[in-house]
Amino acid sequence: QRARPPAMEVGGRVRVRLHNGISARATIATLTEDEAEVLLDKDGAEHSVPLASLFALEPFEVDSTDNTCDAEMTATRVSASQRKERGNILFRLGDFDAAIEQYVAALKKLKPQALSPGAPVIVSCGDPSNGSAKRYRPGTVATVSGNVAEVLFDDDSPQTGDVDEAEIPVSRLVLVGDPVLQSSVYLNLAKAAAKRGDRLEPVAYAHRAVCTTHHIPEQEERPVSMAKALLVLARAELNRSNFNGAEHAADQGELLSPGDKQWAQLRAEAGRKRAQRHLSNKRLAKEVSMWVNDVMDARGQEEQAECESYTFIEKDEPSPVAVREGARAVFTPHALHHWGAAWAGTLAAVILALVVARTWPSVPLRDASEGSSVDDNAFHHG
């Protein structure tokens, strides 16, 4: 029988295993012989769980939660590498939110050089406001003037525009300190965000990792690190149904490691999922078309019954008019025709909206207040 964690009491802080290998930190609200009511730290949600699903927090978590002053002193002593290892421990425990916190803290502990000529950077190029993931390019600072820096791009395949240099606002620059450590932390962030169920963040973090590997000085280590980053990027693109992006990352990865079969497997999986999406779209369009036909038939029968209740009389108007006995309203067959056209136009718009929504990759944006969105300023070391 598993021993209870030391904090197994009301008000004690524990880690609770929830589902599918996911765990989270929580506080015990009530306790019985067989189960406990816990409140999750993340959102305060209440869960009733068996005692066997409760575990003790890691020692470094206990130190950082018992005393605020001690936590602040400990935080200053913990290096970026230690933060990364702590994140790896929490990742293996399935607490992806806590792991991401440690990885972000690791990035903040990195000490890159000041923003000055010769500083290695990655440049934010994407626009997440339109539902796309952030994109980056590696570069080197040439000059700095106020809040603008001239950057020389280091990549061979620009993401935005065929330019080799540009003047970039400082707010869009992310300084690179230790490129090996920084790229590995970005990769771990991408994996943790994917495990958490995010859609855009894994792509953005993986793309940061790819760009950061451009600054690794050792020629032997750079291709290996970049291939790892491209593999994570390809899978992240595939998870959000960006099949072209996944295939492009796989093509780049194959150039670095031609004998690796996983690139061909990724392209095959992208092709298979694209075909499944196409077939699903055709089925959806057929179902909606049948539904529209049924609605239009029913509407036509209603209009026919409506017209049969009118008596058509000849008057001085250019066209016959229909007058219901005892009713004041006067309608023309031309008006009835326009009603039917309006119905058809509305239903056609519904079909188009449904098909487009089904075809376009679903990329819900997480609210920035939840702390999951990739914030360039959060990692800007200027």
Tab-separated table of C-alpha atoms in Angstrom:
chain	number	residue	atom	x	y	z
A	1	GLN	CA	0.000	0.000	0.000
A	2	ARG	CA	1.332	3.381	-1.045
A	3	ALA	CA	2.294	5.624	1.861
A	4	ARG	CA	0.555	8.928	2.227
A	5	PRO	CA	2.584	12.028	1.369
A	6	PRO	CA	3.751	14.093	4.362
A	7	ALA	CA	1.189	16.835	3.596
A	8	MET	CA	-1.786	14.446	3.739
A	9	GLU	CA	-3.994	16.735	5.802
A	10	VAL	CA	-6.604	19.376	5.166
A	11	GLY	CA	-4.793	22.403	3.747
A	12	GLY	CA	-1.794	20.319	2.707
A	13	ARG	CA	-0.343	20.770	-0.764
A	14	VAL	CA	0.056	17.669	-2.928
A	15	ARG	CA	0.289	16.525	-6.521
A	16	VAL	CA	-2.809	14.762	-7.829
A	17	ARG	CA	-2.919	12.439	-10.821
A	18	LEU	CA	-5.951	13.329	-12.909
A	19	HIS	CA	-6.300	11.458	-16.228
A	20	ASN	CA	-4.251	10.284	-19.185
A	21	GLY	CA	-1.056	10.605	-17.195
A	22	ILE	CA	-1.656	14.302	-16.436
A	23	SER	CA	-0.985	15.562	-12.923
A	24	ALA	CA	-1.279	18.925	-11.191
A	25	ARG	CA	-0.511	20.618	-7.914
A	26	ALA	CA	-3.451	20.982	-5.558
A	27	THR	CA	-4.546	21.763	-1.991
A	28	ILE	CA	-6.546	19.273	0.060
A	29	ALA	CA	-9.974	20.690	0.977
A	30	THR	CA	-11.541	17.671	2.712
A	31	LEU	CA	-10.217	14.249	3.620
A	32	THR	CA	-11.875	10.882	4.336
A	33	GLU	CA	-10.616	7.333	4.722
A	34	ASP	CA	-10.820	6.603	0.997
A	35	GLU	CA	-10.808	9.873	-0.933
A	36	ALA	CA	-10.093	13.570	-0.803
A	37	GLU	CA	-11.547	16.753	-2.224
A	38	VAL	CA	-8.760	18.844	-3.749
A	39	LEU	CA	-8.580	22.322	-5.269
A	40	LEU	CA	-6.235	22.616	-8.232
A	41	ASP	CA	-3.691	25.411	-8.040
A	42	LYS	CA	-4.150	26.309	-11.700
A	43	ASP	CA	-7.829	27.262	-11.771
A	44	GLY	CA	-9.283	26.381	-8.364
A	45	ALA	CA	-11.333	23.538	-9.840
A	46	GLU	CA	-12.546	21.010	-7.285
A	47	HIS	CA	-11.961	17.303	-7.799
A	48	SER	CA	-12.913	14.258	-5.773
A	49	VAL	CA	-10.068	11.742	-6.062
A	50	PRO	CA	-8.990	8.507	-4.350
A	51	LEU	CA	-6.124	8.788	-1.903
A	52	ALA	CA	-3.988	6.573	-4.136
A	53	SER	CA	-3.858	9.386	-6.718
A	54	LEU	CA	-2.192	11.830	-4.305
A	55	PHE	CA	1.581	12.211	-4.195
A	56	ALA	CA	4.072	14.381	-2.406
A	57	LEU	CA	5.450	17.447	-4.173
A	58	GLU	CA	9.056	17.470	-5.286
A	59	PRO	CA	11.521	18.843	-2.697
A	60	PHE	CA	12.274	21.949	-4.769
A	61	GLU	CA	8.532	22.668	-4.979
A	62	VAL	CA	8.131	22.436	-1.208
A	63	ASP	CA	11.047	24.829	-0.647
A	64	SER	CA	9.535	27.352	-3.036
A	65	THR	CA	6.054	27.280	-1.495
A	66	ASP	CA	6.648	27.214	2.264
A	67	ASN	CA	8.357	30.569	2.671
A	68	THR	CA	8.284	33.524	0.299
A	69	CYS	CA	11.657	34.924	1.383
A	70	ASP	CA	13.301	31.513	1.112
A	71	ALA	CA	11.740	31.081	-2.319
A	72	GLU	CA	13.189	34.378	-3.517
A	73	MET	CA	16.653	33.510	-2.190
A	74	THR	CA	16.479	30.043	-3.746
A	75	ALA	CA	15.379	31.480	-7.096
A	76	THR	CA	18.481	33.647	-7.299
A	77	ARG	CA	20.745	30.632	-6.703
A	78	VAL	CA	19.121	28.273	-9.197
A	79	SER	CA	20.806	28.280	-12.596
A	80	ALA	CA	19.137	27.997	-15.988
A	81	SER	CA	20.332	24.380	-16.319
A	82	GLN	CA	18.853	23.500	-12.934
A	83	ARG	CA	15.560	25.094	-13.911
A	84	LYS	CA	15.555	23.038	-17.073
A	85	GLU	CA	16.199	19.804	-15.142
A	86	ARG	CA	13.405	20.648	-12.726
A	87	GLY	CA	11.119	21.167	-15.688
A	88	ASN	CA	12.154	17.767	-17.050
A	89	ILE	CA	11.242	16.117	-13.734
A	90	LEU	CA	7.812	17.770	-13.724
A	91	PHE	CA	7.328	16.870	-17.402
A	92	ARG	CA	7.897	13.185	-16.607
A	93	LEU	CA	5.357	13.481	-13.765
A	94	GLY	CA	2.787	14.777	-16.238
A	95	ASP	CA	2.510	18.226	-14.646
A	96	PHE	CA	2.978	20.176	-17.854
A	97	ASP	CA	1.868	23.528	-16.433
A	98	ALA	CA	4.504	23.330	-13.696
A	99	ALA	CA	7.110	22.141	-16.217
A	100	ILE	CA	6.425	25.133	-18.450
A	101	GLU	CA	6.882	27.449	-15.464
A	102	GLN	CA	10.356	26.001	-14.876
A	103	TYR	CA	11.325	26.216	-18.551
A	104	VAL	CA	10.241	29.853	-18.740
A	105	ALA	CA	12.209	30.565	-15.560
A	106	ALA	CA	15.231	28.877	-17.167
A	107	LEU	CA	15.045	31.238	-20.136
A	108	LYS	CA	14.894	34.230	-17.829
A	109	LYS	CA	18.034	33.006	-16.023
A	110	LEU	CA	20.088	33.034	-19.213
A	111	LYS	CA	22.504	35.935	-19.358
A	112	PRO	CA	23.015	36.943	-22.999
A	113	GLN	CA	25.163	39.871	-23.962
A	114	ALA	CA	23.629	43.322	-24.177
A	115	LEU	CA	21.840	44.415	-27.310
A	116	SER	CA	24.763	45.743	-29.291
A	117	PRO	CA	26.389	45.243	-32.690
A	118	GLY	CA	27.332	41.590	-33.149
A	119	ALA	CA	24.688	40.261	-30.730
A	120	PRO	CA	22.933	37.061	-31.945
A	121	VAL	CA	19.146	37.355	-32.017
A	122	ILE	CA	16.003	35.770	-33.336
A	123	VAL	CA	13.403	38.095	-34.845
A	124	SER	CA	9.648	37.753	-34.454
A	125	CYS	CA	8.056	37.888	-37.911
A	126	GLY	CA	4.618	36.315	-37.496
A	127	ASP	CA	1.302	37.953	-36.674
A	128	PRO	CA	-0.655	35.764	-34.202
A	129	SER	CA	-3.615	38.164	-34.277
A	130	ASN	CA	-4.800	36.528	-37.514
A	131	GLY	CA	-4.843	33.041	-35.993
A	132	SER	CA	-1.388	31.958	-37.119
A	133	ALA	CA	1.535	30.846	-35.003
A	134	LYS	CA	4.457	33.195	-34.467
A	135	ARG	CA	7.395	32.786	-36.836
A	136	TYR	CA	11.016	33.763	-36.313
A	137	ARG	CA	14.242	34.351	-38.226
A	138	PRO	CA	17.795	34.150	-36.907
A	139	GLY	CA	19.990	37.181	-37.301
A	140	THR	CA	22.849	39.289	-36.004
A	141	VAL	CA	22.550	42.890	-34.849
A	142	ALA	CA	24.478	45.305	-37.082
A	143	THR	CA	23.580	48.645	-35.509
A	144	VAL	CA	21.311	49.928	-32.748
A	145	SER	CA	19.648	53.337	-32.813
A	146	GLY	CA	17.151	54.032	-30.057
A	147	ASN	CA	14.321	51.497	-30.238
A	148	VAL	CA	15.320	50.217	-33.688
A	149	ALA	CA	18.081	47.797	-34.657
A	150	GLU	CA	19.428	46.894	-38.061
A	151	VAL	CA	19.581	43.111	-38.296
A	152	LEU	CA	21.477	40.936	-40.768
A	153	PHE	CA	19.521	37.723	-41.252
A	154	ASP	CA	21.451	34.448	-41.074
A	155	ASP	CA	18.980	32.002	-42.614
A	156	ASP	CA	18.919	30.896	-46.238
A	157	SER	CA	15.127	30.634	-46.497
A	158	PRO	CA	13.482	33.836	-45.234
A	159	GLN	CA	10.044	33.491	-43.695
A	160	THR	CA	8.788	36.972	-44.566
A	161	GLY	CA	10.092	38.725	-47.634
A	162	ASP	CA	13.214	38.073	-49.649
A	163	VAL	CA	15.491	40.395	-47.660
A	164	ASP	CA	18.901	39.870	-46.087
A	165	GLU	CA	18.727	42.775	-43.668
A	166	ALA	CA	16.090	45.054	-42.197
A	167	GLU	CA	15.453	47.632	-39.515
A	168	ILE	CA	13.554	45.896	-36.717
A	169	PRO	CA	11.915	47.339	-33.568
A	170	VAL	CA	13.843	46.206	-30.493
A	171	SER	CA	10.623	44.793	-29.018
A	172	ARG	CA	10.640	42.098	-31.742
A	173	LEU	CA	14.143	40.868	-30.940
A	174	VAL	CA	14.969	37.940	-28.660
A	175	LEU	CA	18.622	37.850	-27.609
A	176	VAL	CA	20.429	34.518	-27.697
A	177	GLY	CA	22.748	33.696	-24.797
A	178	ASP	CA	23.745	30.019	-24.701
A	179	PRO	CA	22.312	28.752	-28.021
A	180	VAL	CA	22.635	25.057	-27.110
A	181	LEU	CA	20.831	25.409	-23.778
A	182	GLN	CA	18.355	27.968	-25.086
A	183	SER	CA	17.325	25.844	-28.072
A	184	SER	CA	16.873	22.757	-25.884
A	185	VAL	CA	14.658	24.708	-23.466
A	186	TYR	CA	12.546	25.953	-26.391
A	187	LEU	CA	12.165	22.354	-27.570
A	188	ASN	CA	11.053	21.214	-24.118
A	189	LEU	CA	8.582	24.098	-24.011
A	190	ALA	CA	7.176	23.004	-27.373
A	191	LYS	CA	6.766	19.415	-26.169
A	192	ALA	CA	5.157	20.441	-22.873
A	193	ALA	CA	2.764	22.838	-24.616
A	194	ALA	CA	1.788	20.084	-27.071
A	195	LYS	CA	1.160	17.653	-24.208
A	196	ARG	CA	-1.014	20.299	-22.545
A	197	GLY	CA	-3.135	20.461	-25.690
A	198	ASP	CA	-2.048	23.857	-27.043
A	199	ARG	CA	-2.175	24.385	-30.800
A	200	LEU	CA	-0.138	27.486	-31.636
A	201	GLU	CA	2.417	27.624	-28.827
A	202	PRO	CA	4.217	24.355	-29.770
A	203	VAL	CA	4.800	25.679	-33.294
A	204	ALA	CA	6.117	29.021	-32.044
A	205	TYR	CA	8.461	27.439	-29.470
A	206	ALA	CA	9.728	24.858	-31.970
A	207	HIS	CA	10.359	27.572	-34.525
A	208	ARG	CA	12.337	29.503	-31.916
A	209	ALA	CA	14.420	26.402	-31.320
A	210	VAL	CA	15.127	26.013	-35.044
A	211	CYS	CA	16.237	29.641	-35.330
A	212	THR	CA	18.350	29.483	-32.164
A	213	THR	CA	20.312	26.495	-33.486
A	214	HIS	CA	21.615	28.747	-36.282
A	215	HIS	CA	23.763	30.421	-33.623
A	216	ILE	CA	25.414	27.206	-32.380
A	217	PRO	CA	29.099	27.653	-33.251
A	218	GLU	CA	30.107	23.990	-33.476
A	219	GLN	CA	29.489	22.792	-37.018
A	220	GLU	CA	29.128	19.174	-35.884
A	221	GLU	CA	26.523	19.882	-33.210
A	222	ARG	CA	24.416	22.348	-35.170
A	223	PRO	CA	22.891	19.893	-37.728
A	224	VAL	CA	21.965	17.419	-34.976
A	225	SER	CA	20.274	20.096	-32.865
A	226	MET	CA	18.500	21.564	-35.866
A	227	ALA	CA	17.215	18.153	-36.985
A	228	LYS	CA	15.737	17.594	-33.512
A	229	ALA	CA	14.078	21.004	-33.624
A	230	LEU	CA	12.669	20.404	-37.114
A	231	LEU	CA	11.224	17.078	-35.991
A	232	VAL	CA	9.346	18.763	-33.124
A	233	LEU	CA	8.249	21.561	-35.476
A	234	ALA	CA	6.934	19.094	-38.060
A	235	ARG	CA	4.900	17.228	-35.447
A	236	ALA	CA	3.543	20.483	-34.024
A	237	GLU	CA	2.433	21.601	-37.493
A	238	LEU	CA	0.864	18.213	-38.101
A	239	ASN	CA	-1.077	18.370	-34.833
A	240	ARG	CA	-2.717	21.618	-35.896
A	241	SER	CA	-3.458	20.259	-39.397
A	242	ASN	CA	-0.956	22.510	-41.166
A	243	PHE	CA	0.083	19.779	-43.569
A	244	ASN	CA	2.163	22.030	-45.828
A	245	GLY	CA	4.120	23.300	-42.833
A	246	ALA	CA	4.745	19.761	-41.603
A	247	GLU	CA	5.985	18.614	-45.015
A	248	HIS	CA	8.236	21.670	-45.359
A	249	ALA	CA	9.854	20.973	-41.962
A	250	ALA	CA	10.273	17.306	-42.910
A	251	ASP	CA	11.960	18.287	-46.189
A	252	GLN	CA	14.417	20.517	-44.315
A	253	GLY	CA	15.101	17.791	-41.771
A	254	GLU	CA	15.811	15.222	-44.455
A	255	LEU	CA	18.504	17.483	-45.902
A	256	LEU	CA	20.268	17.373	-42.526
A	257	SER	CA	19.851	13.627	-41.923
A	258	PRO	CA	19.080	11.960	-45.272
A	259	GLY	CA	19.191	8.411	-43.944
A	260	ASP	CA	16.544	8.969	-41.259
A	261	LYS	CA	13.252	7.273	-42.182
A	262	GLN	CA	11.160	9.425	-39.843
A	263	TRP	CA	11.032	12.265	-42.390
A	264	ALA	CA	9.373	10.060	-44.993
A	265	GLN	CA	7.019	8.763	-42.304
A	266	LEU	CA	6.054	12.313	-41.374
A	267	ARG	CA	5.328	13.239	-44.986
A	268	ALA	CA	3.272	10.070	-45.417
A	269	GLU	CA	1.283	10.864	-42.269
A	270	ALA	CA	0.682	14.418	-43.493
A	271	GLY	CA	-0.554	13.094	-46.842
A	272	ARG	CA	-2.824	10.575	-45.156
A	273	LYS	CA	-4.359	13.165	-42.837
A	274	ARG	CA	-4.810	15.607	-45.737
A	275	ALA	CA	-6.726	12.927	-47.677
A	276	GLN	CA	-8.862	12.180	-44.627
A	277	ARG	CA	-9.648	15.882	-44.219
A	278	HIS	CA	-10.583	16.167	-47.908
A	279	LEU	CA	-12.889	13.148	-47.675
A	280	SER	CA	-14.459	14.494	-44.496
A	281	ASN	CA	-15.079	17.844	-46.189
A	282	LYS	CA	-16.790	16.162	-49.135
A	283	ARG	CA	-19.054	14.215	-46.790
A	284	LEU	CA	-19.891	17.366	-44.868
A	285	ALA	CA	-20.705	19.268	-48.055
A	286	LYS	CA	-22.960	16.431	-49.206
A	287	GLU	CA	-24.790	16.292	-45.869
A	288	VAL	CA	-25.313	20.056	-45.808
A	289	SER	CA	-26.487	20.026	-49.432
A	290	MET	CA	-29.069	17.348	-48.642
A	291	TRP	CA	-30.231	19.325	-45.630
A	292	VAL	CA	-30.578	22.504	-47.716
A	293	ASN	CA	-32.598	20.641	-50.353
A	294	ASP	CA	-34.953	19.313	-47.679
A	295	VAL	CA	-35.416	22.776	-46.214
A	296	MET	CA	-36.022	24.332	-49.627
A	297	ASP	CA	-38.557	21.625	-50.520
A	298	ALA	CA	-40.398	22.211	-47.268
A	299	ARG	CA	-40.329	25.970	-47.862
A	300	GLY	CA	-41.635	25.505	-51.393
A	301	GLN	CA	-44.567	23.467	-50.115
A	302	GLU	CA	-45.351	26.176	-47.570
A	303	GLU	CA	-45.277	28.879	-50.255
A	304	GLN	CA	-47.476	26.793	-52.529
A	305	ALA	CA	-50.024	26.332	-49.761
A	306	GLU	CA	-49.807	30.069	-49.042
A	307	CYS	CA	-50.426	30.933	-52.685
A	308	GLU	CA	-53.393	28.573	-52.905
A	309	SER	CA	-55.132	30.571	-50.159
A	310	TYR	CA	-55.081	33.684	-52.373
A	311	THR	CA	-57.420	34.623	-55.236
A	312	PHE	CA	-55.679	36.209	-58.207
A	313	ILE	CA	-57.567	39.145	-59.692
A	314	GLU	CA	-56.761	41.424	-62.575
A	315	LYS	CA	-56.249	45.079	-61.676
A	316	ASP	CA	-54.597	48.060	-63.241
A	317	GLU	CA	-51.176	47.044	-61.829
A	318	PRO	CA	-48.530	45.816	-64.305
A	319	SER	CA	-48.779	42.305	-62.875
A	320	PRO	CA	-51.455	40.208	-61.184
A	321	VAL	CA	-51.827	40.611	-57.430
A	322	ALA	CA	-52.949	38.093	-54.867
A	323	VAL	CA	-55.559	39.142	-52.310
A	324	ARG	CA	-56.685	36.968	-49.392
A	325	GLU	CA	-60.396	37.290	-48.693
A	326	GLY	CA	-60.967	39.433	-45.624
A	327	ALA	CA	-57.271	40.368	-45.408
A	328	ARG	CA	-55.739	43.767	-46.017
A	329	ALA	CA	-52.330	42.539	-47.135
A	330	VAL	CA	-51.672	42.452	-50.872
A	331	PHE	CA	-48.740	40.411	-52.224
A	332	THR	CA	-47.460	39.874	-55.736
A	333	PRO	CA	-46.035	36.575	-57.057
A	334	HIS	CA	-42.878	38.592	-57.794
A	335	ALA	CA	-42.459	39.237	-54.042
A	336	LEU	CA	-42.928	35.564	-53.252
A	337	HIS	CA	-40.196	34.749	-55.752
A	338	HIS	CA	-37.809	37.116	-53.968
A	339	TRP	CA	-38.599	35.505	-50.610
A	340	GLY	CA	-37.513	32.154	-52.012
A	341	ALA	CA	-34.327	33.673	-53.435
A	342	ALA	CA	-33.500	35.229	-50.061
A	343	TRP	CA	-33.899	31.849	-48.350
A	344	ALA	CA	-31.654	30.221	-50.951
A	345	GLY	CA	-28.984	32.902	-50.539
A	346	THR	CA	-28.977	32.576	-46.749
A	347	LEU	CA	-28.671	28.802	-46.853
A	348	ALA	CA	-25.900	29.006	-49.470
A	349	ALA	CA	-23.978	31.300	-47.111
A	350	VAL	CA	-24.454	28.762	-44.309
A	351	ILE	CA	-23.018	26.011	-46.522
A	352	LEU	CA	-20.002	28.115	-47.438
A	353	ALA	CA	-19.310	29.064	-43.811
A	354	LEU	CA	-19.527	25.451	-42.649
A	355	VAL	CA	-17.234	24.130	-45.361
A	356	VAL	CA	-14.652	26.883	-44.811
A	357	ALA	CA	-14.734	26.324	-41.047
A	358	ARG	CA	-14.240	22.611	-41.603
A	359	THR	CA	-11.384	23.086	-44.086
A	360	TRP	CA	-9.412	25.785	-42.284
A	361	PRO	CA	-7.158	24.457	-39.501
A	362	SER	CA	-8.648	25.012	-36.085
A	363	VAL	CA	-6.215	27.212	-34.163
A	364	PRO	CA	-7.867	28.546	-31.000
A	365	LEU	CA	-5.810	31.213	-29.285
A	366	ARG	CA	-5.247	30.872	-25.569
A	367	ASP	CA	-5.851	34.014	-23.570
A	368	ALA	CA	-2.592	35.722	-22.711
A	369	SER	CA	-3.701	36.049	-19.093
A	370	GLU	CA	-3.364	32.287	-18.735
A	371	GLY	CA	0.353	32.630	-19.299
A	372	SER	CA	0.593	30.186	-22.164
A	373	SER	CA	0.881	32.465	-25.167
A	374	VAL	CA	4.374	32.966	-26.517
A	375	ASP	CA	5.257	36.477	-25.407
A	376	ASP	CA	8.379	37.903	-27.024
A	377	ASN	CA	8.792	40.467	-24.283
A	378	ALA	CA	8.783	37.750	-21.624
A	379	PHE	CA	12.066	36.427	-22.995
A	380	HIS	CA	13.573	39.690	-24.184
A	381	HIS	CA	16.920	40.149	-22.468
A	382	GLY	CA	17.777	43.715	-23.262
